[in-house]
PDB file of C-alpha atoms in Angstrom:
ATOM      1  CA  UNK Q   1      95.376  70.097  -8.119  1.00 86.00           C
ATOM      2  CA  UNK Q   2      96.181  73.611  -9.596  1.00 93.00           C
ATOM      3  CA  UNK Q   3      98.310  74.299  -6.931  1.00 94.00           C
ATOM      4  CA  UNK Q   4     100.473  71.331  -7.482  1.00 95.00           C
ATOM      5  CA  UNK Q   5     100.713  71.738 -11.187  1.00 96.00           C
ATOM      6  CA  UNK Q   6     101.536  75.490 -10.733  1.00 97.00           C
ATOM      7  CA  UNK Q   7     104.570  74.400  -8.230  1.00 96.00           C
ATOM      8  CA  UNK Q   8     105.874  72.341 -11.370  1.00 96.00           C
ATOM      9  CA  UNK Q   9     105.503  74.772 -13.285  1.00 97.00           C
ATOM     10  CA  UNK Q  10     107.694  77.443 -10.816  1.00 98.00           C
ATOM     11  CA  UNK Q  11     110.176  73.977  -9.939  1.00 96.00           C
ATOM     12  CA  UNK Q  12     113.494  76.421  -9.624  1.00 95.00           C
ATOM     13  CA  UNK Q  13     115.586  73.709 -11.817  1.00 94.00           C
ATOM     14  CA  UNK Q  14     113.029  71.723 -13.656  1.00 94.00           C
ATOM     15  CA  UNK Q  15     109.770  74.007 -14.001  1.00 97.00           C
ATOM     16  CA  UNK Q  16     108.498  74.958 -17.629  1.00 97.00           C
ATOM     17  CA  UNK Q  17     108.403  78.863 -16.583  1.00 97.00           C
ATOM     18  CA  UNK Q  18     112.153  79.192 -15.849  1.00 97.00           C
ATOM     19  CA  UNK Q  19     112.598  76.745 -18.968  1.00 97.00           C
ATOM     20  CA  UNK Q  20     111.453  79.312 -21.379  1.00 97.00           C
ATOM     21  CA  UNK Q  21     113.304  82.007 -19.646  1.00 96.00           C
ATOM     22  CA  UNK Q  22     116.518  80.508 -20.092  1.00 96.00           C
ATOM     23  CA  UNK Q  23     115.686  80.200 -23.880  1.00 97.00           C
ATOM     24  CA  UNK Q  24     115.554  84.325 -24.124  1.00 97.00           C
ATOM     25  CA  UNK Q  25     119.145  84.269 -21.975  1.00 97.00           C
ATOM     26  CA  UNK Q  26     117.497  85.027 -18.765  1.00 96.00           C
ATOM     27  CA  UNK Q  27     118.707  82.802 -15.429  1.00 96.00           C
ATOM     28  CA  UNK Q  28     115.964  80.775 -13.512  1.00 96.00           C
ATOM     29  CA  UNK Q  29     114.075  82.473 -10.929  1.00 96.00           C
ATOM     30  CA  UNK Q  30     113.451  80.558  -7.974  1.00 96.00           C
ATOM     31  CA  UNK Q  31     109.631  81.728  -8.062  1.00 97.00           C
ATOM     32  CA  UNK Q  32     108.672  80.168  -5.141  1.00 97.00           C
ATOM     33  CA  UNK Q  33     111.241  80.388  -3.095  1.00 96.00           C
ATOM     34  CA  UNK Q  34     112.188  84.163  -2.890  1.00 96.00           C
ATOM     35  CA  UNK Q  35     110.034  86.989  -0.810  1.00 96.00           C
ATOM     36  CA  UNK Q  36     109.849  88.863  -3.656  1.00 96.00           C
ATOM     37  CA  UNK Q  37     108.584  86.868  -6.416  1.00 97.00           C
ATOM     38  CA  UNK Q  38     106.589  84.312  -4.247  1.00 97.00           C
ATOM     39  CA  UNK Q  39     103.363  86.767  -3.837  1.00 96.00           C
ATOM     40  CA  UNK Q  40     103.204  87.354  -7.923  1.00 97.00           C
ATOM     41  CA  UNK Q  41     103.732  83.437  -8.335  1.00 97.00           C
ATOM     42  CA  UNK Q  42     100.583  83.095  -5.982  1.00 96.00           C
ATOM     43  CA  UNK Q  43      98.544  86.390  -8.034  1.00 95.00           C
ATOM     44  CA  UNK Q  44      98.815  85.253 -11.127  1.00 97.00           C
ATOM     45  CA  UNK Q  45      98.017  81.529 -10.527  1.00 97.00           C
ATOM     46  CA  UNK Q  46      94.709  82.581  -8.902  1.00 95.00           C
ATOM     47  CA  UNK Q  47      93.803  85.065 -11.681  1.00 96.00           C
ATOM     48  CA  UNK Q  48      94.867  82.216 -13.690  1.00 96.00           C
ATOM     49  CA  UNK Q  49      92.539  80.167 -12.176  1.00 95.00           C
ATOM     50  CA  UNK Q  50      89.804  82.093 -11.984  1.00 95.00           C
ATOM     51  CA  UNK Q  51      89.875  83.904 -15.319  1.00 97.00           C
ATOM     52  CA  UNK Q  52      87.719  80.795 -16.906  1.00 96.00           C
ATOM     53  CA  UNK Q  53      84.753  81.012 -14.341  1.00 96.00           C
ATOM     54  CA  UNK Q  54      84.725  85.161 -14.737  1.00 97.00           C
ATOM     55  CA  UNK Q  55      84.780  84.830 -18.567  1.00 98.00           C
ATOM     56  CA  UNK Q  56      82.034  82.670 -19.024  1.00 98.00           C
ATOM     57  CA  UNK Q  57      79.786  84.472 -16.211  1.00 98.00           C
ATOM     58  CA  UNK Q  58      80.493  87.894 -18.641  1.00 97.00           C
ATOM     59  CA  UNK Q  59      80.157  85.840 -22.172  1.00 98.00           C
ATOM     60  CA  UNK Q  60      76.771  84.807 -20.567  1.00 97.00           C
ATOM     61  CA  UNK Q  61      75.626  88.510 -19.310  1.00 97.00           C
ATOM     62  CA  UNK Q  62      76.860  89.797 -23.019  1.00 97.00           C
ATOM     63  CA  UNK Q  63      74.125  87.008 -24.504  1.00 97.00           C
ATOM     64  CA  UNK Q  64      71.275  88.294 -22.392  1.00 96.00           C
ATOM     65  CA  UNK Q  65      71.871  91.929 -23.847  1.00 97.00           C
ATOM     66  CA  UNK Q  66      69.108  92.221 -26.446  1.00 96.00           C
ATOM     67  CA  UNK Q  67      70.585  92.002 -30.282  1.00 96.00           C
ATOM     68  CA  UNK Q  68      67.573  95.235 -30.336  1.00 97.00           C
ATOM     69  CA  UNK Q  69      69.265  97.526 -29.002  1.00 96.00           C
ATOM     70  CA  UNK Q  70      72.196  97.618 -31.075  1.00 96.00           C
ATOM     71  CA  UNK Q  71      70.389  97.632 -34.059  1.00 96.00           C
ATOM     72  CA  UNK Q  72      68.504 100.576 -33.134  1.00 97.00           C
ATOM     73  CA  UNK Q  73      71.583 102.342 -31.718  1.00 96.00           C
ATOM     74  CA  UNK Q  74      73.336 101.579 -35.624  1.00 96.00           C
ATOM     75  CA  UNK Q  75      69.991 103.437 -37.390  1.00 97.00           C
ATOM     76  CA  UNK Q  76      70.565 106.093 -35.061  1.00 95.00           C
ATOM     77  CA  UNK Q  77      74.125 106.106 -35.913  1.00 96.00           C
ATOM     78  CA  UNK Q  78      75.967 104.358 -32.979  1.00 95.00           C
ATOM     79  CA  UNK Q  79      79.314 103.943 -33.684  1.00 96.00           C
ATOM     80  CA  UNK Q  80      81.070 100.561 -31.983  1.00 97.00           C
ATOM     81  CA  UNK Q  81      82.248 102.932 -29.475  1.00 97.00           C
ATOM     82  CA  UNK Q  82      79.302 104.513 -28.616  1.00 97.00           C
ATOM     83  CA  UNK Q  83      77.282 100.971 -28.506  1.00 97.00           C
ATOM     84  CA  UNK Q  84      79.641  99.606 -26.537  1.00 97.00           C
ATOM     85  CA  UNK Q  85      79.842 102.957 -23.922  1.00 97.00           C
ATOM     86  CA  UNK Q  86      76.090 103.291 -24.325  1.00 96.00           C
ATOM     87  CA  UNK Q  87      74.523  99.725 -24.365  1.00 96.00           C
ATOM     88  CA  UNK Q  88      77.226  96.861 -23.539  1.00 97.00           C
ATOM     89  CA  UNK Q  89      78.709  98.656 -20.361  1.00 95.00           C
ATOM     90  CA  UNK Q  90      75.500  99.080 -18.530  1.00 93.00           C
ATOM     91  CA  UNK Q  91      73.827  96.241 -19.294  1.00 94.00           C
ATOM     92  CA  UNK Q  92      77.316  94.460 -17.892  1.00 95.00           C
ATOM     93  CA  UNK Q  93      77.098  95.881 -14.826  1.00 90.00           C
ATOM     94  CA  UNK Q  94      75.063  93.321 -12.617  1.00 90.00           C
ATOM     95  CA  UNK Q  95      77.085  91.203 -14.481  1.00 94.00           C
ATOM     96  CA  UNK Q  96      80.198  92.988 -12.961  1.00 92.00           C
ATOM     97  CA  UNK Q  97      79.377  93.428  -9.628  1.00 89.00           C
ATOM     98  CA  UNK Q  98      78.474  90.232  -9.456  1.00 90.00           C
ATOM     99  CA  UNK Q  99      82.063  89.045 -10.844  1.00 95.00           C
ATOM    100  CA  UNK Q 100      83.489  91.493  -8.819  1.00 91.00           C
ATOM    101  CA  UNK Q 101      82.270  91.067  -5.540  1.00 89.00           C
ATOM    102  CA  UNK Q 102      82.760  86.737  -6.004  1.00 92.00           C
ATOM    103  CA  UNK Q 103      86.613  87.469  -7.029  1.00 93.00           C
ATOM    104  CA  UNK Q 104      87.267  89.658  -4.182  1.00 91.00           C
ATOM    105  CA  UNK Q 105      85.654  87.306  -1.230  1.00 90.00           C
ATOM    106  CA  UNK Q 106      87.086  84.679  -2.768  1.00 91.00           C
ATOM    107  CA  UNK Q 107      90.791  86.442  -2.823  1.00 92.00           C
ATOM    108  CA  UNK Q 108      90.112  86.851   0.900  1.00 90.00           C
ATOM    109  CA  UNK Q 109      89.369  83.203   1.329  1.00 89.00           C
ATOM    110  CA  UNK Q 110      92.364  81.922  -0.738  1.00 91.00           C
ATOM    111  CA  UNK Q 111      94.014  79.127   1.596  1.00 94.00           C
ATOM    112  CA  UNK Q 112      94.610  76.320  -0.332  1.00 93.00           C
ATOM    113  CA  UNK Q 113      96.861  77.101  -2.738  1.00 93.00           C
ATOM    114  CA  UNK Q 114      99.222  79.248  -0.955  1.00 93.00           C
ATOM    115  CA  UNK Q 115      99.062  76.545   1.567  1.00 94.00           C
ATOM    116  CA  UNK Q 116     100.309  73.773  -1.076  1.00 94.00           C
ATOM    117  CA  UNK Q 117     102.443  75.918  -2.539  1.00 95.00           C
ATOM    118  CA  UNK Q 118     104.647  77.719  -0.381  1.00 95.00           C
ATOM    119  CA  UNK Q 119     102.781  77.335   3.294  1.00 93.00           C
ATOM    120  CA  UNK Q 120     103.004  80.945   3.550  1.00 90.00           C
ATOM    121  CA  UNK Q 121     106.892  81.352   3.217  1.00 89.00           C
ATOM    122  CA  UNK Q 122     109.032  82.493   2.090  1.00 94.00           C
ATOM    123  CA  UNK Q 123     109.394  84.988   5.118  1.00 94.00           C
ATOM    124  CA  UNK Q 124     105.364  84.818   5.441  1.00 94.00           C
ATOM    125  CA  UNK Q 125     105.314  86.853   2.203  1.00 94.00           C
ATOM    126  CA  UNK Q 126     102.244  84.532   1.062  1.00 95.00           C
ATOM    127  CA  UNK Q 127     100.746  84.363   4.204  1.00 93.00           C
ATOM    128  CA  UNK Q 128      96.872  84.967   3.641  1.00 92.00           C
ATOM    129  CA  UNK Q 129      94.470  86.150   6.231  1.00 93.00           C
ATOM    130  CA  UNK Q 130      92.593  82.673   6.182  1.00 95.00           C
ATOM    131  CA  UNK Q 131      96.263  80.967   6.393  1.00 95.00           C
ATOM    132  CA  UNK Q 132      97.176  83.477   9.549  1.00 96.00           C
ATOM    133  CA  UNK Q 133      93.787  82.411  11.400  1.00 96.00           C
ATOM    134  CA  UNK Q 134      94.763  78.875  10.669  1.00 96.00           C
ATOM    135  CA  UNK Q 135      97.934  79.175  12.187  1.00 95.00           C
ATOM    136  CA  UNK Q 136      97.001  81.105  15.114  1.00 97.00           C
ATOM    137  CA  UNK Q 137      93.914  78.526  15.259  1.00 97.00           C
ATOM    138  CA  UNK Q 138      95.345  74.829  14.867  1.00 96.00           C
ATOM    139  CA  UNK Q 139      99.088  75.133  14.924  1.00 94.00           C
ATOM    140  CA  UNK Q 140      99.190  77.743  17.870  1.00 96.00           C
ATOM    141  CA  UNK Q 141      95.771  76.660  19.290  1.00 97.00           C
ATOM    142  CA  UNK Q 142      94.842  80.114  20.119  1.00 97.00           C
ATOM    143  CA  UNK Q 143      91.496  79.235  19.346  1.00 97.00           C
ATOM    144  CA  UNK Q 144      89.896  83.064  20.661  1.00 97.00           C
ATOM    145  CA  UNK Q 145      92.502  84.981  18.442  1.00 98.00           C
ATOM    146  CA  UNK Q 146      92.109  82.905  15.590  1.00 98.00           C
ATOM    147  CA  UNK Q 147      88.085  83.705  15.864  1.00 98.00           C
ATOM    148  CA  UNK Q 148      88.343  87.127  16.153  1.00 98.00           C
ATOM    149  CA  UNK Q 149      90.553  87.232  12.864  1.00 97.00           C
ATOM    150  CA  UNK Q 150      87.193  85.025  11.475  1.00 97.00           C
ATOM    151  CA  UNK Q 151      85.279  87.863  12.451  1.00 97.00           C
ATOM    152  CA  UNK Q 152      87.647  90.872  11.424  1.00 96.00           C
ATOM    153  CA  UNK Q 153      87.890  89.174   7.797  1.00 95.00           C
ATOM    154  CA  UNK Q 154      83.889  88.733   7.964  1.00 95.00           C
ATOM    155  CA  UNK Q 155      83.421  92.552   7.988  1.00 95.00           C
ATOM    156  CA  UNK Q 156      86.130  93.427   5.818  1.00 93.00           C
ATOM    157  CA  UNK Q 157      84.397  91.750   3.550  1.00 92.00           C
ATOM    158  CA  UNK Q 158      80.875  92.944   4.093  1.00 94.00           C
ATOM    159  CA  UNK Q 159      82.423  96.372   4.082  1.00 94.00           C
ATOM    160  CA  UNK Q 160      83.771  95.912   0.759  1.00 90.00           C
ATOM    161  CA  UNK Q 161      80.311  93.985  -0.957  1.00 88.00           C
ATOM    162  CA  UNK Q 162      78.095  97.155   1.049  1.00 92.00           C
ATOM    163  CA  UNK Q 163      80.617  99.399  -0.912  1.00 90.00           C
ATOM    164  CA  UNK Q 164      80.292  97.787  -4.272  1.00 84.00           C
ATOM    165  CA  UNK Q 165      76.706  97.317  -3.994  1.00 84.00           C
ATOM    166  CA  UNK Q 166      76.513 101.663  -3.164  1.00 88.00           C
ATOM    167  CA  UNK Q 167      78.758 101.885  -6.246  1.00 81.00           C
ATOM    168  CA  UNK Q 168      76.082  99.766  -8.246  1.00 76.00           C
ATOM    169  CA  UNK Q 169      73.429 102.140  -7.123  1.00 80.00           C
ATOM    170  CA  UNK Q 170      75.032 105.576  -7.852  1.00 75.00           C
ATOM    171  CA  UNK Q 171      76.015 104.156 -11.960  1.00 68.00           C
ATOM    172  CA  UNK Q 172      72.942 103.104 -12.448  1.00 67.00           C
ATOM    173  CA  UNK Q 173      71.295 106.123 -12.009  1.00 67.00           C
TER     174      UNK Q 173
END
């Protein structure tokens, strides 16, 4: 569903987007449609999409931080700064890792909107990993090939969590 509302709102002609553009005096963008503005369309309706779900995982990680601490870090003459540096930061970062490592697997995974959207034209410009294996899997029915893409994405991405998680390790020490 976001993907289809998204392509109305990037319609060359008739999409909102190039609407409001043409109200500053700028000429309609065909977002979709062009190799070199189809791949930002895609980025920004999948931050877009996912900017609710990451907000409310860090508005609930900031209301497990103990209202404590910052008290005692304003008698000992915290500034905002200082709190924030000191207490807020570290106490986020579960919290962050967490985020980060669910936002990057999932960029890896994203099929379904590029699909809908563009199908991974222009020129393959939004051709994902996950679309490529799906190609190579059910419209060229090389079945091995498309599996061992499965496999390369599987430890791209465990590389990637194993590196995060080391990360975690070495700032909170």
């Amino acid at each position: 569903a976001v993907a289809i509302v998204w392509r109305f709102i990037y319609h060359p002609k008739f999409g909102i987007l190039n609407y409001f553009l043409g109200l500053v005096g700028i000429n309609p963008i065909d977002w979709l449609g062009d190799p070199n503005w189809a791949m930002p369309a895609i980025v920004i309706m999948s931050v877009w999409k996912n900017f609710g779900y990451s907000m409310i995982i860090f508005i609930a990680g900031l209301q497990n931080i103990p209202e404590d601490l910052y008290e005692a870090a304003s008698l000992e003459g915290a500034n905002e700064w200082q709190k924030f540096k000191s207490i807020t930061l570290p106490l986020l970062a579960p919290t962050t890792l967490f985020i980060s490592i669910i936002t990057i697997v999932g960029y890896f995974q994203l099929f379904a909107e590029p699909y809908i959207m563009t199908q991974g034209g222009p020129l393959n410009s939004t051709l994902s990993i996950v679309q490529y294996m799906y190609q190579e899997g059910f419209r060229w029915w090389n079945m091995g090939y498309s599996a061992s893409i499965a496999f390369v994405l599987f430890f791209i991405i465990l590389i990637i969590t194993m590196i995060q998680f080391k990360f975690q390790k070495i700032t909170s020490k």
